mmCIF file of C-alpha atoms in Angstrom:
data_model
loop_
_atom_site.group_PDB
_atom_site.id
_atom_site.type_symbol
_atom_site.label_atom_id
_atom_site.label_comp_id
_atom_site.label_asym_id
_atom_site.label_seq_id
_atom_site.Cartn_x
_atom_site.Cartn_y
_atom_site.Cartn_z
ATOM 1 C CA MET A 140 -41.751 -92.285 59.423
ATOM 2 C CA ALA A 141 -41.101 -91.991 55.380
ATOM 3 C CA ARG A 142 -38.752 -89.681 53.967
ATOM 4 C CA GLY A 143 -39.294 -87.673 50.844
ATOM 5 C CA LYS A 144 -37.125 -87.732 47.689
ATOM 6 C CA PHE A 145 -34.447 -85.384 47.087
ATOM 7 C CA ASN A 146 -35.024 -83.165 44.144
ATOM 8 C CA LYS A 147 -31.820 -81.285 42.655
ATOM 9 C CA ARG A 148 -34.120 -79.606 39.851
ATOM 10 C CA GLY A 149 -35.421 -76.926 42.008
ATOM 11 C CA GLY A 150 -32.342 -76.530 43.636
ATOM 12 C CA GLY A 151 -34.496 -75.368 46.910
ATOM 13 C CA PRO A 152 -34.430 -76.988 50.353
ATOM 14 C CA ARG A 153 -35.521 -80.683 50.710
ATOM 15 C CA PHE A 154 -39.085 -81.982 50.912
ATOM 16 C CA ASN A 155 -40.084 -84.610 53.557
ATOM 17 C CA ALA A 156 -43.611 -85.810 52.858
ATOM 18 C CA GLN A 157 -45.068 -87.021 55.533
ATOM 19 C CA SER A 158 -48.336 -88.488 53.812
ATOM 20 C CA ALA A 159 -50.295 -89.015 50.435
ATOM 21 C CA GLU A 160 -51.916 -85.293 50.521
ATOM 22 C CA GLU A 161 -48.497 -84.040 51.040
ATOM 23 C CA ILE A 162 -46.725 -86.287 48.141
ATOM 24 C CA GLU A 163 -49.612 -85.082 45.677
ATOM 25 C CA GLN A 164 -48.990 -81.305 46.809
ATOM 26 C CA ARG A 165 -45.294 -81.937 46.242
ATOM 27 C CA ASN A 166 -45.558 -83.251 42.756
ATOM 28 C CA SER A 167 -48.116 -80.480 41.890
ATOM 29 C CA ARG A 168 -45.589 -78.155 43.189
ATOM 30 C CA LEU A 169 -43.125 -79.692 41.273
ATOM 31 C CA ALA A 170 -45.246 -79.630 38.038
ATOM 32 C CA GLU A 171 -45.541 -76.237 38.299
ATOM 33 C CA LEU A 172 -42.237 -75.072 38.759
ATOM 34 C CA ASP A 173 -41.438 -77.395 35.633
ATOM 35 C CA GLU A 174 -44.075 -75.524 33.643
ATOM 36 C CA GLN A 175 -42.977 -72.211 34.434
ATOM 37 C CA ARG A 176 -39.117 -73.061 33.809
ATOM 38 C CA ALA A 177 -40.442 -74.302 30.632
ATOM 39 C CA LEU A 178 -42.307 -71.058 29.661
ATOM 40 C CA ARG A 179 -39.309 -68.796 30.926
ATOM 41 C CA ARG A 180 -37.070 -70.975 28.508
ATOM 42 C CA ALA A 181 -39.474 -70.963 25.609
ATOM 43 C CA ASP A 182 -39.846 -67.028 26.017
ATOM 44 C CA SER A 183 -35.853 -66.611 25.905
ATOM 45 C CA ASP A 184 -35.692 -68.372 22.736
ATOM 46 C CA GLU A 185 -38.239 -66.558 21.374
ATOM 47 C CA GLU A 186 -36.540 -63.125 22.004
ATOM 48 C CA GLU A 187 -33.233 -64.716 20.871
ATOM 49 C CA ASP A 188 -35.166 -65.611 17.523
ATOM 50 C CA GLY A 189 -36.650 -62.326 17.761
ATOM 51 C CA LYS A 190 -33.313 -60.464 17.935
ATOM 52 C CA ASP A 191 -31.425 -62.106 15.551
ATOM 53 C CA GLY A 192 -34.502 -61.962 12.907
ATOM 54 C CA ASP A 193 -34.721 -58.054 13.361
ATOM 55 C CA ASP A 194 -30.854 -57.892 12.851
ATOM 56 C CA LYS A 195 -31.141 -60.092 9.806
ATOM 57 C CA ASP A 196 -33.907 -58.296 8.422
ATOM 58 C CA LYS A 197 -32.074 -55.019 8.912
ATOM 59 C CA ASP A 198 -28.622 -55.909 7.347
ATOM 60 C CA LYS A 199 -30.825 -57.115 4.688
ATOM 61 C CA LYS A 200 -32.444 -53.817 4.313
ATOM 62 C CA GLU A 201 -29.104 -52.052 4.627
ATOM 63 C CA GLU A 202 -27.614 -54.165 1.693
ATOM 64 C CA GLU A 203 -30.901 -53.465 -0.607
ATOM 65 C CA GLU A 204 -30.421 -49.352 0.263
ATOM 66 C CA GLU A 205 -26.538 -49.495 -0.710
ATOM 67 C CA LYS A 206 -27.811 -51.593 -3.990
ATOM 68 C CA LYS A 207 -30.421 -49.222 -5.072
ATOM 69 C CA PRO A 208 -29.600 -46.506 -7.551
ATOM 70 C CA GLU A 209 -29.225 -42.533 -6.430
ATOM 71 C CA LYS A 210 -32.732 -41.451 -5.982
ATOM 72 C CA ILE A 211 -33.952 -38.894 -8.435
ATOM 73 C CA VAL A 212 -34.880 -35.461 -6.898
ATOM 74 C CA HIS A 213 -37.654 -33.673 -8.769
ATOM 75 C CA LEU A 214 -37.282 -29.840 -8.674
ATOM 76 C CA THR A 215 -39.555 -27.460 -9.137
ATOM 77 C CA ARG A 216 -39.862 -24.754 -12.116
ATOM 78 C CA LYS A 217 -38.522 -22.328 -9.977
ATOM 79 C CA GLN A 218 -35.596 -24.576 -8.522
ATOM 80 C CA ARG A 219 -34.770 -25.568 -11.926
ATOM 81 C CA GLU A 220 -34.412 -21.721 -12.812
ATOM 82 C CA GLU A 221 -32.556 -21.084 -10.146
ATOM 83 C CA LYS A 222 -30.040 -23.571 -10.635
ATOM 84 C CA GLN A 223 -29.857 -22.617 -14.384
ATOM 85 C CA LYS A 224 -29.442 -19.141 -13.265
ATOM 86 C CA GLU A 225 -26.540 -19.836 -10.954
ATOM 87 C CA ALA A 226 -24.781 -21.824 -13.503
ATOM 88 C CA ALA A 227 -24.994 -19.204 -15.907
ATOM 89 C CA ALA A 228 -23.605 -16.745 -13.812
ATOM 90 C CA ALA A 229 -20.543 -18.937 -12.751
ATOM 91 C CA ALA A 230 -19.839 -19.339 -16.246
ATOM 92 C CA TYR A 231 -19.829 -15.611 -17.056
ATOM 93 C CA ARG A 232 -17.771 -14.737 -14.006
ATOM 94 C CA LYS A 233 -15.270 -17.538 -14.987
ATOM 95 C CA LYS A 234 -15.056 -16.382 -18.766
ATOM 96 C CA HIS A 235 -14.947 -12.760 -17.738
ATOM 97 C CA GLU A 236 -12.091 -13.766 -15.612
ATOM 98 C CA ALA A 237 -10.057 -15.024 -18.265
ATOM 99 C CA GLY A 238 -10.851 -11.873 -20.370
ATOM 100 C CA LEU A 239 -13.119 -13.457 -23.032
ATOM 101 C CA THR A 240 -16.628 -11.380 -22.439
ATOM 102 C CA GLU A 241 -17.063 -7.977 -24.440
ATOM 103 C CA GLU A 242 -17.697 -6.580 -20.928
ATOM 104 C CA TYR A 243 -14.261 -7.096 -19.951
ATOM 105 C CA LYS A 244 -12.982 -5.845 -23.140
ATOM 106 C CA ARG A 245 -14.761 -2.429 -23.113
ATOM 107 C CA ASP A 246 -13.447 -1.988 -19.595
ATOM 108 C CA MET A 247 -10.186 -2.538 -20.772
ATOM 109 C CA ALA A 248 -10.815 0.005 -23.810
ATOM 110 C CA LYS A 249 -11.912 2.624 -21.103
ATOM 111 C CA LEU A 250 -9.167 2.098 -18.805
ATOM 112 C CA ALA A 251 -6.610 2.567 -21.656
ATOM 113 C CA GLU A 252 -8.439 5.701 -22.850
ATOM 114 C CA VAL A 253 -8.294 7.126 -19.246
ATOM 115 C CA ARG A 254 -4.726 6.281 -18.666
ATOM 116 C CA ALA A 255 -3.763 7.869 -22.293
ATOM 117 C CA ARG A 256 -5.726 10.894 -21.242
ATOM 118 C CA ARG A 257 -3.813 11.474 -17.939
ATOM 119 C CA GLU A 258 -0.326 10.758 -19.378
ATOM 120 C CA ALA A 259 -1.104 13.300 -22.028
ATOM 121 C CA ALA A 260 -2.576 15.797 -19.603
ATOM 122 C CA GLN A 261 1.030 15.223 -17.306
ATOM 123 C CA ALA A 262 2.688 15.734 -20.546
ATOM 124 C CA ARG A 263 1.602 18.886 -20.967
ATOM 125 C CA ALA A 264 1.746 20.117 -17.494
ATOM 126 C CA LYS A 265 5.164 19.424 -17.649
ATOM 127 C CA ALA A 266 5.844 21.019 -21.091
ATOM 128 C CA GLU A 267 3.991 24.164 -19.663
ATOM 129 C CA GLN A 268 6.120 24.253 -16.496
ATOM 130 C CA GLU A 269 9.724 23.959 -18.277
ATOM 131 C CA ALA A 270 8.585 26.751 -20.870
ATOM 132 C CA THR A 271 7.389 28.935 -17.661
ATOM 133 C CA GLU A 272 10.900 27.779 -16.174
ATOM 134 C CA ALA A 273 12.903 28.824 -19.292
ATOM 135 C CA ALA A 274 11.000 32.473 -19.697
ATOM 136 C CA GLU A 275 11.820 33.102 -16.187
ATOM 137 C CA GLU A 276 15.328 31.966 -16.814
ATOM 138 C CA GLU A 277 15.667 34.262 -19.902
ATOM 139 C CA ARG A 278 13.992 37.127 -18.381
ATOM 140 C CA LYS A 279 16.646 36.891 -14.958
ATOM 141 C CA LYS A 280 19.513 36.823 -17.817
ATOM 142 C CA LYS A 281 18.179 40.207 -19.773
ATOM 143 C CA ALA A 282 17.463 41.753 -16.447
ATOM 144 C CA ALA A 283 20.939 41.156 -15.433
ATOM 145 C CA ALA A 284 22.265 42.274 -18.779
ATOM 146 C CA MET A 285 20.367 45.344 -18.466
ATOM 147 C CA GLY A 286 21.460 45.852 -14.876
ATOM 148 C CA ALA A 287 25.075 45.522 -16.007
ATOM 149 C CA SER A 288 24.867 47.682 -19.099
ATOM 150 C CA SER A 289 22.739 50.460 -16.785
ATOM 151 C CA GLU A 290 25.951 49.952 -14.338
ATOM 152 C CA LYS A 291 28.277 50.153 -17.189
ATOM 153 C CA SER A 292 26.557 53.548 -18.518
ATOM 154 C CA GLY A 293 26.590 54.848 -15.073
ATOM 155 C CA LYS A 294 30.075 54.283 -14.591
ATOM 156 C CA ASN A 295 30.732 55.724 -18.111
ATOM 157 C CA LYS A 296 28.546 58.985 -17.540
ATOM 158 C CA GLU A 297 30.278 59.471 -14.073
ATOM 159 C CA LYS A 298 33.619 59.138 -15.388
ATOM 160 C CA SER A 299 32.696 61.525 -18.332
ATOM 161 C CA SER A 300 31.406 63.589 -15.814
ATOM 162 C CA GLU A 301 34.504 63.689 -13.849
ATOM 163 C CA LYS A 302 36.634 64.088 -16.524
ATOM 164 C CA LYS A 303 34.686 67.235 -17.593
ATOM 165 C CA LYS A 304 34.978 68.529 -14.343
ATOM 166 C CA LYS A 305 38.376 67.815 -14.110
ATOM 167 C CA SER A 306 38.905 69.496 -17.482
ATOM 168 C CA LYS A 307 36.789 72.489 -16.150
ATOM 169 C CA GLY A 308 39.137 72.612 -13.006
ATOM 170 C CA ASP A 309 42.008 72.407 -15.017
ATOM 171 C CA ASP A 310 41.410 75.250 -17.218
ATOM 172 C CA ASP A 311 40.626 77.344 -13.841
ATOM 173 C CA ILE A 312 44.178 76.283 -12.292
ATOM 174 C CA PRO A 313 46.844 78.103 -14.248
ATOM 175 C CA LYS A 314 49.488 75.867 -15.924
ATOM 176 C CA LEU A 315 53.010 75.338 -14.705
ATOM 177 C CA ASP A 316 55.876 74.494 -16.881
ATOM 178 C CA LYS A 317 58.820 72.234 -15.832
ATOM 179 C CA ILE A 318 61.200 75.078 -14.764
ATOM 180 C CA ALA A 319 58.530 76.822 -12.676
ATOM 181 C CA ILE A 320 57.728 73.538 -10.806
ATOM 182 C CA LYS A 321 61.828 72.878 -9.829
ATOM 183 C CA LYS A 322 62.040 76.374 -8.374
ATOM 184 C CA MET A 323 59.169 75.785 -6.045
ATOM 185 C CA LYS A 324 59.685 75.052 -2.953
ATOM 186 C CA PRO A 325 58.147 71.835 -0.892
ATOM 187 C CA ALA A 326 55.345 73.853 0.635
ATOM 188 C CA GLN A 327 54.090 75.606 -2.643
ATOM 189 C CA MET A 328 54.069 72.039 -4.481
ATOM 190 C CA LYS A 329 52.078 70.560 -1.916
ATOM 191 C CA GLU A 330 49.586 73.418 -2.395
ATOM 192 C CA ALA A 331 49.667 72.794 -6.134
ATOM 193 C CA LEU A 332 49.310 69.197 -5.908
ATOM 194 C CA LYS A 333 46.270 69.593 -3.204
ATOM 195 C CA LEU A 334 44.798 72.572 -5.684
ATOM 196 C CA ARG A 335 45.047 69.755 -8.416
ATOM 197 C CA GLY A 336 43.586 66.958 -6.390
ATOM 198 C CA LEU A 337 46.715 65.028 -5.980
ATOM 199 C CA ASP A 338 48.535 63.404 -3.553
ATOM 200 C CA ILE A 339 50.653 65.298 -1.391
ATOM 201 C CA GLN A 340 53.029 62.893 0.487
ATOM 202 C CA GLY A 341 56.586 62.250 -0.111
ATOM 203 C CA ASN A 342 59.589 64.441 -0.264
ATOM 204 C CA ALA A 343 60.472 66.950 -2.364
ATOM 205 C CA LYS A 344 61.726 64.746 -5.441
ATOM 206 C CA LYS A 345 58.769 62.809 -5.314
ATOM 207 C CA LEU A 346 56.471 66.182 -5.262
ATOM 208 C CA THR A 347 58.292 67.295 -7.788
ATOM 209 C CA GLU A 348 57.670 64.355 -10.105
ATOM 210 C CA ARG A 349 54.216 64.186 -9.468
ATOM 211 C CA LEU A 350 53.477 67.571 -10.336
ATOM 212 C CA VAL A 351 55.491 67.714 -13.677
ATOM 213 C CA LYS A 352 53.559 64.735 -14.536
ATOM 214 C CA TYR A 353 50.575 65.956 -14.238
ATOM 215 C CA GLU A 354 51.116 69.456 -15.964
ATOM 216 C CA SER A 355 53.099 67.395 -18.530
ATOM 217 C CA GLU A 356 49.661 65.246 -19.394
ATOM 218 C CA ARG A 357 47.666 68.681 -19.339
ATOM 219 C CA SER A 358 49.106 69.578 -22.566
#
């Protein structure tokens, strides 16, 4: 019995042909396998080529995009006006912060005027307070002076009254001379001293001296 040839290309099991029909079937099968293998290889190559082509096209497009100048954005009229307003407002704000606008100058002038009025009002209030305090101090001094004068006048009046009373009382008391006083006993001298409003303490000599002095001043 003849043996079939070993085919390494398929990597499959050995095929032993027994007849011409089997050999034909084997050859047909091998041809089909070869055809399928060739198709798969061709598809794989096309996929690789397609992938490489896509990558190349992508890289090329990116390079072209990078080389292109910036795209010009076309704004509408309203958008342009808004942009202009924003730019003008920013410029004015910057100028105002630097103190270069008329509005800033007017604001500073008003602020200075308000500050001046406030300072003037404070100065007036301080002057009025000082004047009030000075007037009150002067009033107190005058009141104290008047009180002292009144007190002095009262004391003088009191002294004058006492003097008058004393004088009037002395007139009612009989006048004693020195000889009459020396002849008086201590009890008599005490009575005379008491009548004249004098101190009655002491010995006979002290009582005599006190009464003699009083009587000598009456003359």
